mmCIF file of C-alpha atoms in Angstrom:
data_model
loop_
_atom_site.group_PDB
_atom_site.id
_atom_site.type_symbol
_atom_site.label_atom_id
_atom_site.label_comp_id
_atom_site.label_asym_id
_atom_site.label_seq_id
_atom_site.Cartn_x
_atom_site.Cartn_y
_atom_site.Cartn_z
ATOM 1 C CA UNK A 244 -5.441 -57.687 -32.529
ATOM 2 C CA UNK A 245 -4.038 -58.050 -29.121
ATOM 3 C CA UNK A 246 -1.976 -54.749 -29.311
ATOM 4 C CA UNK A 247 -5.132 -52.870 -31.284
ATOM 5 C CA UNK A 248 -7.128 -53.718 -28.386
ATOM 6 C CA UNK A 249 -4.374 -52.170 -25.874
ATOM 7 C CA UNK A 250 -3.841 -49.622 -27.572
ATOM 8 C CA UNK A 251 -8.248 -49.268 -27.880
ATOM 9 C CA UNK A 252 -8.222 -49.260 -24.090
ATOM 10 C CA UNK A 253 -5.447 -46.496 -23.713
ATOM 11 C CA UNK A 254 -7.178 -43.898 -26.128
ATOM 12 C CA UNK A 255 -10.439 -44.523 -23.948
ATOM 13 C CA UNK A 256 -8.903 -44.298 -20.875
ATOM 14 C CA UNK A 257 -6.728 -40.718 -22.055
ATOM 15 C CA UNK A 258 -10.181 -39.895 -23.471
ATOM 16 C CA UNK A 259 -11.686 -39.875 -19.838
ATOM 17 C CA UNK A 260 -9.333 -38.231 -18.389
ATOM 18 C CA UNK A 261 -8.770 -35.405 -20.748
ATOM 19 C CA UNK A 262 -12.915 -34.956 -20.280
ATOM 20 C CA UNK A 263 -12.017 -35.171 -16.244
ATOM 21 C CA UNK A 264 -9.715 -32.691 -16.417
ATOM 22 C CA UNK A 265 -11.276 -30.099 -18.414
ATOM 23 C CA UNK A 266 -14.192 -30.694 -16.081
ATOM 24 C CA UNK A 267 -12.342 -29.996 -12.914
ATOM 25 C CA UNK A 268 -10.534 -26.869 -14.856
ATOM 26 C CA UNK A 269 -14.075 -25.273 -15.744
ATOM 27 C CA UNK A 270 -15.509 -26.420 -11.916
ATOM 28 C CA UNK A 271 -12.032 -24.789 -10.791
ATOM 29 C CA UNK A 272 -12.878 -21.567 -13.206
ATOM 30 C CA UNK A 273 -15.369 -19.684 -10.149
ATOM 31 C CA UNK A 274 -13.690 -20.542 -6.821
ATOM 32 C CA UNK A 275 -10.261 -19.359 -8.056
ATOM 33 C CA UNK A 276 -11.291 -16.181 -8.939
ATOM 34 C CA UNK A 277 -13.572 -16.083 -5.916
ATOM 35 C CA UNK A 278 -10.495 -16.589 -3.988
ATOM 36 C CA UNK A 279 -8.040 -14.321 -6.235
ATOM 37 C CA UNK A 280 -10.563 -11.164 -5.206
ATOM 38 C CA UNK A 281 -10.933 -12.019 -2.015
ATOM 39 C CA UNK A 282 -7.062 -12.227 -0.693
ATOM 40 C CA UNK A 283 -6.457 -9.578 -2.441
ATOM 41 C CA UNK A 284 -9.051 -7.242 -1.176
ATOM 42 C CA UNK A 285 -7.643 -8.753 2.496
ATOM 43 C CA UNK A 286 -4.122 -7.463 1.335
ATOM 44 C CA UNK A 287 -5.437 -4.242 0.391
ATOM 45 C CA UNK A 288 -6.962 -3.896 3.418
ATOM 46 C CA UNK A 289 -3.833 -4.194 5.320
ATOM 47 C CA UNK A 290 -2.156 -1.946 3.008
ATOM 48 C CA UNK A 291 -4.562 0.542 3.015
ATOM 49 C CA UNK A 292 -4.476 1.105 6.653
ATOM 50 C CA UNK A 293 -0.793 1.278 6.535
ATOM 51 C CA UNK A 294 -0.903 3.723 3.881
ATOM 52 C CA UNK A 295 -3.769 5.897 3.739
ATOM 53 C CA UNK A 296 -3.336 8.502 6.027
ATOM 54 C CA UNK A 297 -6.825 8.601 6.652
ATOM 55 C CA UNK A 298 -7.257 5.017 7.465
ATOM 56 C CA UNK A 299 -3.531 4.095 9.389
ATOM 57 C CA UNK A 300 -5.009 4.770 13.172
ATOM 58 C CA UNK A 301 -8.489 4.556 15.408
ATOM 59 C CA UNK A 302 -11.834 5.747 14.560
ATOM 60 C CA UNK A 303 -10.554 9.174 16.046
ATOM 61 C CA UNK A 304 -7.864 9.418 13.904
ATOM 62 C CA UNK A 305 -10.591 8.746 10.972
ATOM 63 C CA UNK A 306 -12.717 11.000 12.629
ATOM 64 C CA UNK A 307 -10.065 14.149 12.625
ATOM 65 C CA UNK A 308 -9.818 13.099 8.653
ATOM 66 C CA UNK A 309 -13.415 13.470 7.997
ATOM 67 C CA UNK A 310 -13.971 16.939 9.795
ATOM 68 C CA UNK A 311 -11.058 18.506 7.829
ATOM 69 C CA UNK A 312 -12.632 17.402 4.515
ATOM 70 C CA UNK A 313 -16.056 18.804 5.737
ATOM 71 C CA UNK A 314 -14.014 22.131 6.454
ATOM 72 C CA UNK A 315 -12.071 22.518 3.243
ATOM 73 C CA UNK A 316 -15.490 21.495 1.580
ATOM 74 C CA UNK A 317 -17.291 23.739 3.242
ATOM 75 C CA UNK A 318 -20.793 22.061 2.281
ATOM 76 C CA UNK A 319 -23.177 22.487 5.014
ATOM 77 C CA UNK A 320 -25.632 19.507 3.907
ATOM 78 C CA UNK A 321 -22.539 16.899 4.186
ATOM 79 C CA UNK A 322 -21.890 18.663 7.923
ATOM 80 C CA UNK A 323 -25.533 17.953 8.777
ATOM 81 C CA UNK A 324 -25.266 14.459 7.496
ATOM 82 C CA UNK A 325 -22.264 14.055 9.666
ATOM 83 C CA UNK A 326 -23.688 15.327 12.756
ATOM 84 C CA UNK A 327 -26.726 13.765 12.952
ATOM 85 C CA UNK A 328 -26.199 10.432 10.890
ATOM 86 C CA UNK A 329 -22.367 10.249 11.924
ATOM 87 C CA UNK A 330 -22.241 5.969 11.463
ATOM 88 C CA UNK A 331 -23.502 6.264 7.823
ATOM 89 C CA UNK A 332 -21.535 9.078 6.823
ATOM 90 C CA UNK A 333 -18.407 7.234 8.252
ATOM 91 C CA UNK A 334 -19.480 4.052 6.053
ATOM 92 C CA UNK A 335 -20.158 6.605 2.892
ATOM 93 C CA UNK A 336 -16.604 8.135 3.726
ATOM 94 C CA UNK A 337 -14.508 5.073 3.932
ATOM 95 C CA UNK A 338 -16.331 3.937 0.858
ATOM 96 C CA UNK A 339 -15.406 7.205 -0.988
ATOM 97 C CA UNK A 340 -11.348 6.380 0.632
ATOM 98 C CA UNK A 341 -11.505 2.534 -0.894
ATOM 99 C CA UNK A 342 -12.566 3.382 -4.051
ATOM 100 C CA UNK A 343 -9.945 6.331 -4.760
ATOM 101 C CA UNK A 344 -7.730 4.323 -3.350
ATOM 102 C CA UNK A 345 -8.400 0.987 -5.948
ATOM 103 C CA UNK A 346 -8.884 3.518 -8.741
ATOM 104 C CA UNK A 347 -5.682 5.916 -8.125
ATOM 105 C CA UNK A 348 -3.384 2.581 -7.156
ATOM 106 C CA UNK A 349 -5.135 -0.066 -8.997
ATOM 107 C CA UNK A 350 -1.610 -0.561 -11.847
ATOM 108 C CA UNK A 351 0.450 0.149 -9.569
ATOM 109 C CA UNK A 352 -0.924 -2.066 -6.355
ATOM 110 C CA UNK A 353 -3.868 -3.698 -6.861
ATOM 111 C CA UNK A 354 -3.686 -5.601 -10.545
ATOM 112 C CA UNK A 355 0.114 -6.521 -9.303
ATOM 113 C CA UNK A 356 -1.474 -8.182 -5.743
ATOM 114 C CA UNK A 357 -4.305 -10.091 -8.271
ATOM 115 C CA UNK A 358 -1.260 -10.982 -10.058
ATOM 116 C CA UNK A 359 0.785 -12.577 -7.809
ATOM 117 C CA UNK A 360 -1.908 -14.135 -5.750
ATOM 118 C CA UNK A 361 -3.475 -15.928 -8.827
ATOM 119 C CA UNK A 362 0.020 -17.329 -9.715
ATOM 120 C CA UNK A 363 0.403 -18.432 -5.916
ATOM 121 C CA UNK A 364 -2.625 -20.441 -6.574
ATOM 122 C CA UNK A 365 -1.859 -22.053 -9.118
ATOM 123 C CA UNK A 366 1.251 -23.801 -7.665
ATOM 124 C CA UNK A 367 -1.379 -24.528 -4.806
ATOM 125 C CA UNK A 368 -3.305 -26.096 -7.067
ATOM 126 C CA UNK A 369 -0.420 -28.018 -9.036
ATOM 127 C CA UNK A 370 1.282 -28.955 -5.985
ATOM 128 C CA UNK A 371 -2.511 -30.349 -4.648
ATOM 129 C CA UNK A 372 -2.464 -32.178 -8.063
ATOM 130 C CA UNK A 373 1.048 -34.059 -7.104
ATOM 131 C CA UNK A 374 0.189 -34.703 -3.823
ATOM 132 C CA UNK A 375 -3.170 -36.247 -4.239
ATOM 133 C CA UNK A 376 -1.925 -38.448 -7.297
ATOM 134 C CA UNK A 377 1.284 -39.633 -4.796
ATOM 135 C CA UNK A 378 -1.331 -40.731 -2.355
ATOM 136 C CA UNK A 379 -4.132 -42.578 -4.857
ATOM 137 C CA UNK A 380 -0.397 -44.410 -6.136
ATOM 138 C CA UNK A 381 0.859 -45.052 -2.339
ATOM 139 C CA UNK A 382 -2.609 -46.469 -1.102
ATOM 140 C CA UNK A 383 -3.710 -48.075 -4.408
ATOM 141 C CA UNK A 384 -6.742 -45.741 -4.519
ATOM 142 C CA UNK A 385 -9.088 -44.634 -7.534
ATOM 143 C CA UNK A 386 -10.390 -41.685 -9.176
ATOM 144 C CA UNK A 387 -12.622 -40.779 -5.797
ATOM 145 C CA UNK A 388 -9.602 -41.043 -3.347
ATOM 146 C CA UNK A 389 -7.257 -38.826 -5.967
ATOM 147 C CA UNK A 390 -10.241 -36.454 -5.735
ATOM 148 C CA UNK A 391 -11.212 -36.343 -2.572
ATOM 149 C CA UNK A 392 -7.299 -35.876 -1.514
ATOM 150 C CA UNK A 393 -6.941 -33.068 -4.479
ATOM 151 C CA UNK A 394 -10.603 -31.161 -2.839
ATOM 152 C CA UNK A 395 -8.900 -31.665 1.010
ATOM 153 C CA UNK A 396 -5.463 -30.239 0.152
ATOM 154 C CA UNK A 397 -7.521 -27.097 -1.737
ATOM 155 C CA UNK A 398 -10.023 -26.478 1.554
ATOM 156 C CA UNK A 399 -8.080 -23.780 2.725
ATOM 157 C CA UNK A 400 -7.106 -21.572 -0.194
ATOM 158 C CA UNK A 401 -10.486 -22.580 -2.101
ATOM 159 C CA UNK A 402 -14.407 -22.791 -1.782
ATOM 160 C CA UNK A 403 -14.435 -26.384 -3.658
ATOM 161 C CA UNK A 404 -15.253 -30.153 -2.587
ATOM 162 C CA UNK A 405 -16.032 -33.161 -3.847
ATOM 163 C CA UNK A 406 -19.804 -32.037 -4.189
ATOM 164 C CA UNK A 407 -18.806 -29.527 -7.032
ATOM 165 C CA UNK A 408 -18.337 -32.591 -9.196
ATOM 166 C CA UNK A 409 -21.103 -35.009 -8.325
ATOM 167 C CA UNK A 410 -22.460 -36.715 -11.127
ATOM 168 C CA UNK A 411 -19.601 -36.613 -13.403
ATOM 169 C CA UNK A 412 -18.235 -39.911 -14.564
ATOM 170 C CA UNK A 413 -14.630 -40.700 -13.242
ATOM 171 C CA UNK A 414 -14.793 -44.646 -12.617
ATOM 172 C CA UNK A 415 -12.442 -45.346 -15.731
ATOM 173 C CA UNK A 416 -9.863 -42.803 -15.103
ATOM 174 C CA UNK A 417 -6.928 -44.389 -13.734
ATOM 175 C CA UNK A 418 -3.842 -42.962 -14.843
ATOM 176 C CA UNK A 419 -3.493 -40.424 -12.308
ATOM 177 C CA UNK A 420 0.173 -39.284 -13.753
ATOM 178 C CA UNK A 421 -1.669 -38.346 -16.915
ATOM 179 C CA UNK A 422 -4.753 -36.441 -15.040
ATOM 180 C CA UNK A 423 -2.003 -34.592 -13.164
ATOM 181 C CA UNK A 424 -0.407 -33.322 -16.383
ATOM 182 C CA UNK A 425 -3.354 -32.725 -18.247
ATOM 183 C CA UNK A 426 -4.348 -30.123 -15.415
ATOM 184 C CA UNK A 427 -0.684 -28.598 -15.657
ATOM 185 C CA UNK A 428 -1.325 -28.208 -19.659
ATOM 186 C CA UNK A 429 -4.876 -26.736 -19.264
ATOM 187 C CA UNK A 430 -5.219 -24.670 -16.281
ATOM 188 C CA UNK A 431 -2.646 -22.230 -17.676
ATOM 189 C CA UNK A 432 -5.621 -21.350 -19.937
ATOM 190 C CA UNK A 433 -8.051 -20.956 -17.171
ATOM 191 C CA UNK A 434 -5.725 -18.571 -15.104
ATOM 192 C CA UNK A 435 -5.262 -16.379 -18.531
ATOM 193 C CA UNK A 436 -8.685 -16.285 -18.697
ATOM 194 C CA UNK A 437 -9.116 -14.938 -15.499
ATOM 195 C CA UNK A 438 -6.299 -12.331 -15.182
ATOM 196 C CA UNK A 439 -7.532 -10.579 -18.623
ATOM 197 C CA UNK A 440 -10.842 -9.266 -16.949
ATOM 198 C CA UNK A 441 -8.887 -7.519 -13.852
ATOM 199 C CA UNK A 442 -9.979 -4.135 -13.805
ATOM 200 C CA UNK A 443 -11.113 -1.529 -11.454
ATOM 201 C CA UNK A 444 -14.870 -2.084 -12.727
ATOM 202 C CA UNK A 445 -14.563 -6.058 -11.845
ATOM 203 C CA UNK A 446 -13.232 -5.850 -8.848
ATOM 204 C CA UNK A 447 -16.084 -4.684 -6.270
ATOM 205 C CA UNK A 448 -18.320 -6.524 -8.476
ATOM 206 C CA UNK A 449 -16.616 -9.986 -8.099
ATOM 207 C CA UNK A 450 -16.532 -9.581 -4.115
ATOM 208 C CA UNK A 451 -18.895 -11.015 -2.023
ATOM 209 C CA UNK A 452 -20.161 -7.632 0.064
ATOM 210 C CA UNK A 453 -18.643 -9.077 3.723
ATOM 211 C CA UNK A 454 -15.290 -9.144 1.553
ATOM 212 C CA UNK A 455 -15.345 -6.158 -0.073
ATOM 213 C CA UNK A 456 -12.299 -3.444 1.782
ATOM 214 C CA UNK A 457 -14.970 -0.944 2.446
ATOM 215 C CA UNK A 458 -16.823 -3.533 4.298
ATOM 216 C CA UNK A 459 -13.463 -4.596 6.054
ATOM 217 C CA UNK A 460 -12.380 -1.405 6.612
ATOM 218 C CA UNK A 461 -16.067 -0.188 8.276
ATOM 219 C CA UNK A 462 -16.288 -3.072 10.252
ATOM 220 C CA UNK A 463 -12.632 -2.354 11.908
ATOM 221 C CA UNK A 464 -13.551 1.098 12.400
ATOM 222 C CA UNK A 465 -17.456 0.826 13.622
ATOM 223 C CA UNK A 466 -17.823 -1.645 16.002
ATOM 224 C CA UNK A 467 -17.453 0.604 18.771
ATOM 225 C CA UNK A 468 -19.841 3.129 20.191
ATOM 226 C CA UNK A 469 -22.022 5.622 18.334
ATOM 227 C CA UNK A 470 -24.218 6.976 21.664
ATOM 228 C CA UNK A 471 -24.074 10.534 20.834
ATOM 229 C CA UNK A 472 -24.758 13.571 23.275
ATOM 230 C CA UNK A 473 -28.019 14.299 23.771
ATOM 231 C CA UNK A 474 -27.557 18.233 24.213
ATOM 232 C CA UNK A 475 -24.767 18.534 21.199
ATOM 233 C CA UNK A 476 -24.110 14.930 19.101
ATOM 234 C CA UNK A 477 -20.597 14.447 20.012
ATOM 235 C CA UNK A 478 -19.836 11.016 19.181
ATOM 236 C CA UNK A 479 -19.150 8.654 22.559
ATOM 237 C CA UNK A 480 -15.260 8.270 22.157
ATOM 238 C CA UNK A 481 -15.517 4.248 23.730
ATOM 239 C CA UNK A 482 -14.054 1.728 21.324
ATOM 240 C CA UNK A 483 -16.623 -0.645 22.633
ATOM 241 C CA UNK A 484 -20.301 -0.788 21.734
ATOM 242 C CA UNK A 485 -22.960 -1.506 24.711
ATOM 243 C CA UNK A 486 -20.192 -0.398 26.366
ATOM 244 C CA UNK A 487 -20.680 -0.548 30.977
ATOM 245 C CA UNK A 488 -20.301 3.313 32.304
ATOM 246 C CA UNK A 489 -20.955 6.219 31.129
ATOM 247 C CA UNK A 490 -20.756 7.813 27.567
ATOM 248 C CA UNK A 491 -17.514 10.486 27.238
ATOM 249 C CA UNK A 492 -16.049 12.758 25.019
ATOM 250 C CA UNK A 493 -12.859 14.446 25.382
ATOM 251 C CA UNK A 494 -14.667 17.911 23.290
ATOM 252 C CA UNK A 495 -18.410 18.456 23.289
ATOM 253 C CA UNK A 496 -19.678 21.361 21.159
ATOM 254 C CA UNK A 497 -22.236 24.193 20.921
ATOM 255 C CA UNK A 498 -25.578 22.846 21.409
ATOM 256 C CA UNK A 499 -26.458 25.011 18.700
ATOM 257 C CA UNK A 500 -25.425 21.642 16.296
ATOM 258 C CA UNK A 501 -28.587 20.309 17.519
ATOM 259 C CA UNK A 502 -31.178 22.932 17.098
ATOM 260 C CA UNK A 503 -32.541 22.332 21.031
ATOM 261 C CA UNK A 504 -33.706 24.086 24.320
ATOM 262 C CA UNK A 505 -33.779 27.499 22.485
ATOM 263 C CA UNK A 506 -36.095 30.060 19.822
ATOM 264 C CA UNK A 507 -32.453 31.325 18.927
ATOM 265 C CA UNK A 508 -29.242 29.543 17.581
ATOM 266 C CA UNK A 509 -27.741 28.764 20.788
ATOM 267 C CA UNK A 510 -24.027 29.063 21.590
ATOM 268 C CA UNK A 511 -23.685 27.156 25.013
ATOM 269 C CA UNK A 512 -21.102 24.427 25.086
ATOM 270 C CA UNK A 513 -22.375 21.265 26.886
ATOM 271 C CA UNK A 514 -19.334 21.716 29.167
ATOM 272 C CA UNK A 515 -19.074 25.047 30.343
ATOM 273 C CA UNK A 516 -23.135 24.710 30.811
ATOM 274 C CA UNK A 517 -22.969 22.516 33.824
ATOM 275 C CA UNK A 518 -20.380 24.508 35.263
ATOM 276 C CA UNK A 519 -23.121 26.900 35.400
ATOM 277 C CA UNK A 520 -24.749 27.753 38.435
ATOM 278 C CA UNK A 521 -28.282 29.232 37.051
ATOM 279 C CA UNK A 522 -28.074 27.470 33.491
ATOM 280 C CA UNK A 523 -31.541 24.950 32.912
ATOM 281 C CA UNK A 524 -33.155 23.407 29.905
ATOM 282 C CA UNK A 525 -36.215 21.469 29.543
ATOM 283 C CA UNK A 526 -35.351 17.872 28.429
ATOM 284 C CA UNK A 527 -37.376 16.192 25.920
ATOM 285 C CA UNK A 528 -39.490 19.599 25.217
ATOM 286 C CA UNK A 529 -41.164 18.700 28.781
ATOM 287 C CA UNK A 530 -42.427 21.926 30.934
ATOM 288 C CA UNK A 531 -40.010 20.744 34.301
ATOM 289 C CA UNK A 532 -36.907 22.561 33.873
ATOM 290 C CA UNK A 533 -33.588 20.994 35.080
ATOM 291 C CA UNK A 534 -30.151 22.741 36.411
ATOM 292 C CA UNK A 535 -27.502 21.901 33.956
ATOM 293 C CA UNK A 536 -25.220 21.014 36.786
ATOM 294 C CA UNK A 537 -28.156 18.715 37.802
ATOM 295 C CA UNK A 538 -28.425 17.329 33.727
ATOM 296 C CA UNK A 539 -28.664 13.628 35.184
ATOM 297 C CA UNK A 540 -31.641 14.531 37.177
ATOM 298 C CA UNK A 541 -33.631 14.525 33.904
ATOM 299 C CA UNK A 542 -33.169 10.710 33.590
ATOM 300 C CA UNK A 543 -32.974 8.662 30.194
ATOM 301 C CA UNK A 544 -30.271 9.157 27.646
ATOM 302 C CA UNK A 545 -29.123 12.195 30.455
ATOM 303 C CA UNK A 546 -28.326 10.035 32.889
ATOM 304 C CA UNK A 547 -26.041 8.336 30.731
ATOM 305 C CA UNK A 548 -23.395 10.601 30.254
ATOM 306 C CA UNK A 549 -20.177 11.921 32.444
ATOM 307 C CA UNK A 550 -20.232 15.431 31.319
ATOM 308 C CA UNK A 551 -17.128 17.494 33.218
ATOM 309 C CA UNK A 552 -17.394 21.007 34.054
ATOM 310 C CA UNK A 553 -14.664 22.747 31.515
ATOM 311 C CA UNK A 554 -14.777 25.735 30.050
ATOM 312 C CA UNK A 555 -12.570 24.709 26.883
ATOM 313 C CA UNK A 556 -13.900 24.029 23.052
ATOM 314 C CA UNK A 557 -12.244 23.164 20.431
ATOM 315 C CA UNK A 558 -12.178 26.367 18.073
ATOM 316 C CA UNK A 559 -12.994 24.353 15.097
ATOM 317 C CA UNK A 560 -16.835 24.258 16.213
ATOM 318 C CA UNK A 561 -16.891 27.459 16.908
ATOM 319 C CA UNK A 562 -15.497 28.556 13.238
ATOM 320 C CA UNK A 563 -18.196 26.539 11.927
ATOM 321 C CA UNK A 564 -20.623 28.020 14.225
ATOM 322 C CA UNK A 565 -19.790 31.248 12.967
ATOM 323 C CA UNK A 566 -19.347 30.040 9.327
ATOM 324 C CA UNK A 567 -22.726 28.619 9.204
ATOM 325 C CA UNK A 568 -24.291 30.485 11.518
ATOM 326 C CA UNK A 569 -27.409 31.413 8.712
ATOM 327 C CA UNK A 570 -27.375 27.517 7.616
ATOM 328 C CA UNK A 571 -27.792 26.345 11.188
ATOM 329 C CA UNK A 572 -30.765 29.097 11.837
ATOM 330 C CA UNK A 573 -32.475 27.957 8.566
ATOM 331 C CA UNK A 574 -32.422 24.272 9.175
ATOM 332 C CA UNK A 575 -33.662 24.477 12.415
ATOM 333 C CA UNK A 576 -36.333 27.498 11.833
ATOM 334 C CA UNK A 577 -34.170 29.635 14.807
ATOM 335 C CA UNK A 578 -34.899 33.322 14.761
ATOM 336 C CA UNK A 579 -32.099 34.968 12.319
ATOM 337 C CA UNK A 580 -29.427 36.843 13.368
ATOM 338 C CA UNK A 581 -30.529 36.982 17.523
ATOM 339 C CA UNK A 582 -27.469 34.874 18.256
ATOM 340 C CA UNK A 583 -24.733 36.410 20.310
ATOM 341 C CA UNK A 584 -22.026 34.871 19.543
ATOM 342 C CA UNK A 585 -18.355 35.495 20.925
ATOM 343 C CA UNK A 586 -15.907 38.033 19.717
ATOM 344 C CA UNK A 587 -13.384 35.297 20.584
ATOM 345 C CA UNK A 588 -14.906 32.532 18.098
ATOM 346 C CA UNK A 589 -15.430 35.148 15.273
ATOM 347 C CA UNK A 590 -11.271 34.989 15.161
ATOM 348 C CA UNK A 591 -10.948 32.084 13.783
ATOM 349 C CA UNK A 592 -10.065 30.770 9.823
ATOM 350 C CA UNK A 593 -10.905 28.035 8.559
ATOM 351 C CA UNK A 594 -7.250 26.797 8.433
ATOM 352 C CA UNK A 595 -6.817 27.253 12.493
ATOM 353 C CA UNK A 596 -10.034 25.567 12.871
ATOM 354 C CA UNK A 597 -8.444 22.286 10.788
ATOM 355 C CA UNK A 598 -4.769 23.095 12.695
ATOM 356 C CA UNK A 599 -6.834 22.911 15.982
ATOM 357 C CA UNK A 600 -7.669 19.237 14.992
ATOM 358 C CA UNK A 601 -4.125 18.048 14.775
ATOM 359 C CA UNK A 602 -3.180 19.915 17.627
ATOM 360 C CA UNK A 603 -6.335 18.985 20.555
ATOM 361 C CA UNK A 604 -7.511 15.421 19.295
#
């Protein structure tokens, strides 16, 4: 009777821990593969913008990628999209990059990373397991010490505490040796689990959106200034938004990009404009004309900007100029054809208008 009853107590007490430990395996199930997505999508982020030639340098870099895609496209409503909602079509760009990217490399790069980084966590975990049962053994603790020790040794790698498991009987689990190899034996099933649903369509879909590598990606490359040009869009070149000074940009372009000042499709470069002596516009469709060389007299968003006399422009605006020259009269209800624009720009292929990219910016 006396050894029935031992023996009595030790089923019971294997009993509770076996329910324990499937417990913690199924609470574990959601933060591991929380935290599986989201160091990987942090290591494909780093890769990325070591490897994607698009991605491996500043938002000019990224910027020189996007305009020689518009050019070998050649579609006039993604050019309009660019030049007059340049921050979103950045986003919508990078998000295009990421997704090739996960799609073309996903065997080969990504399912390896998800991989590895699974079967780094489970040692984590394991090795969490040891640890907290050494301690409960060394200080004579119980079932809430091993636990809260196991949840501690887990903060950094996983989204998981003690909360996660309130209300669940644990006062008659003591063997702490047995708990620990229970949750070797069953968590093996729980990773397998998890690593046969890796696929391209899971992956943004399991990612929080702030974790996602688009998001990563945009956020590296957009938080800088967007303040564009009131007479032609350029994009302020400052890698810091609310920037103090003035707005720059080492190229402006043809005002004729932004459909102002003039009944025609206008050809005058921002930059050779206020070298002008007699040049004026009328700022905000007003009736008080203003010099050009005197732009900062009209106040506002003028004021704003360091615009430098220079008679240079980069000959890839004006081969689109000329390449959409109909397109730009269209959209902006110009008179057709009254344009006069330069021999000199007329010159130009589309392939010297990308070359000029690589060789000016």
């Amino acid at each position: 009777m006396k050894y029935y009853s031992i023996f009595q107590k030790y089923c019971h007490g294997a009993t509770s821990v076996a329910i324990f430990s499937e417990i913690i395996c199924q609470k574990l199930k959601e933060p591991i593969e929380q935290s599986v997505y989201k160091k990987t999508a942090r290591d494909l982020t780093d890769e990325m913008r070591s490897n994607c030639e698009s991605l491996n340098g500043n938002r000019s870099n990224l910027d020189k990628h996007i305009l020689k895609i518009l050019a070998e496209d050649e579609d006039f409503d993604k050019y309009m999209n660019y030049i007059h909602n340049p921050r979103e079509h950045f986003k919508s760009f990078i998000r295009d990059e990421v997704s090739r990217y996960i799609t073309d490399k996903f065997s080969v790069s990504v399912l390896p990373k998800m991989k590895e980084n699974i079967k780094l966590l489970q040692q984590k975990i394991m090795k969490a397991a040891h640890e907290s049962t050494e301690h409960v053994q060394v200080n004579r603790g119980d079932a809430s010490l091993w636990l809260k020790s196991f949840t501690q040794n887990l903060s950094e790698e996983l989204i998981f505490s003690e909360k996660d498991l309130s209300g669940v009987k644990h006062d008659d689990v003591d063997d702490f040796n047995l708990l620990k190899d229970v949750l070797r034996n069953k968590l093996p099933a729980i990773i397998s689990d998890i690593s046969s649903r890796f696929n391209t369509e899971t992956f943004p879909v399991k990612l929080d959106c702030k974790d996602r590598p688009d998001e990563l990606l945009t956020d590296h490359f957009c938080q800088c200034c967007w303040v564009q040009c009131p007479f032609c869009t350029a994009i302020c070149t400052n890698t810091i938004e609310n920037h103090d000074g003035d707005h720059s940009v080492p190229f402006h372009r043809s005002i004729g990009l932004n459909g102002i000042y003039t009944s025609n499709l206008s050809t005058h470069i921002c930059t050779s404009a206020v070298a002008s002596s007699n040049l004026y516009f009328y700022p905000n469709d007003s009736d008080d004309k203003v010099l050009w060389r005197d732009y900062r007299r009209a106040g506002g968003v003028y004021a704003d900007w360091s615009i430098t006399p220079d008679l240079s422009v980069l000959p890839y605006w004006k081969w689109f100029v000329c390449r959409f020259q109909k397109d730009l009269e269209k959209y902006y209800k110009k008179i057709e054809g009254y344009v006069e624009i330069p021999d000199e720009w007329r010159k130009y292929s589309k392939q010297e208008a990308i070359e000029s990219l690589n060789k000016y910016l």
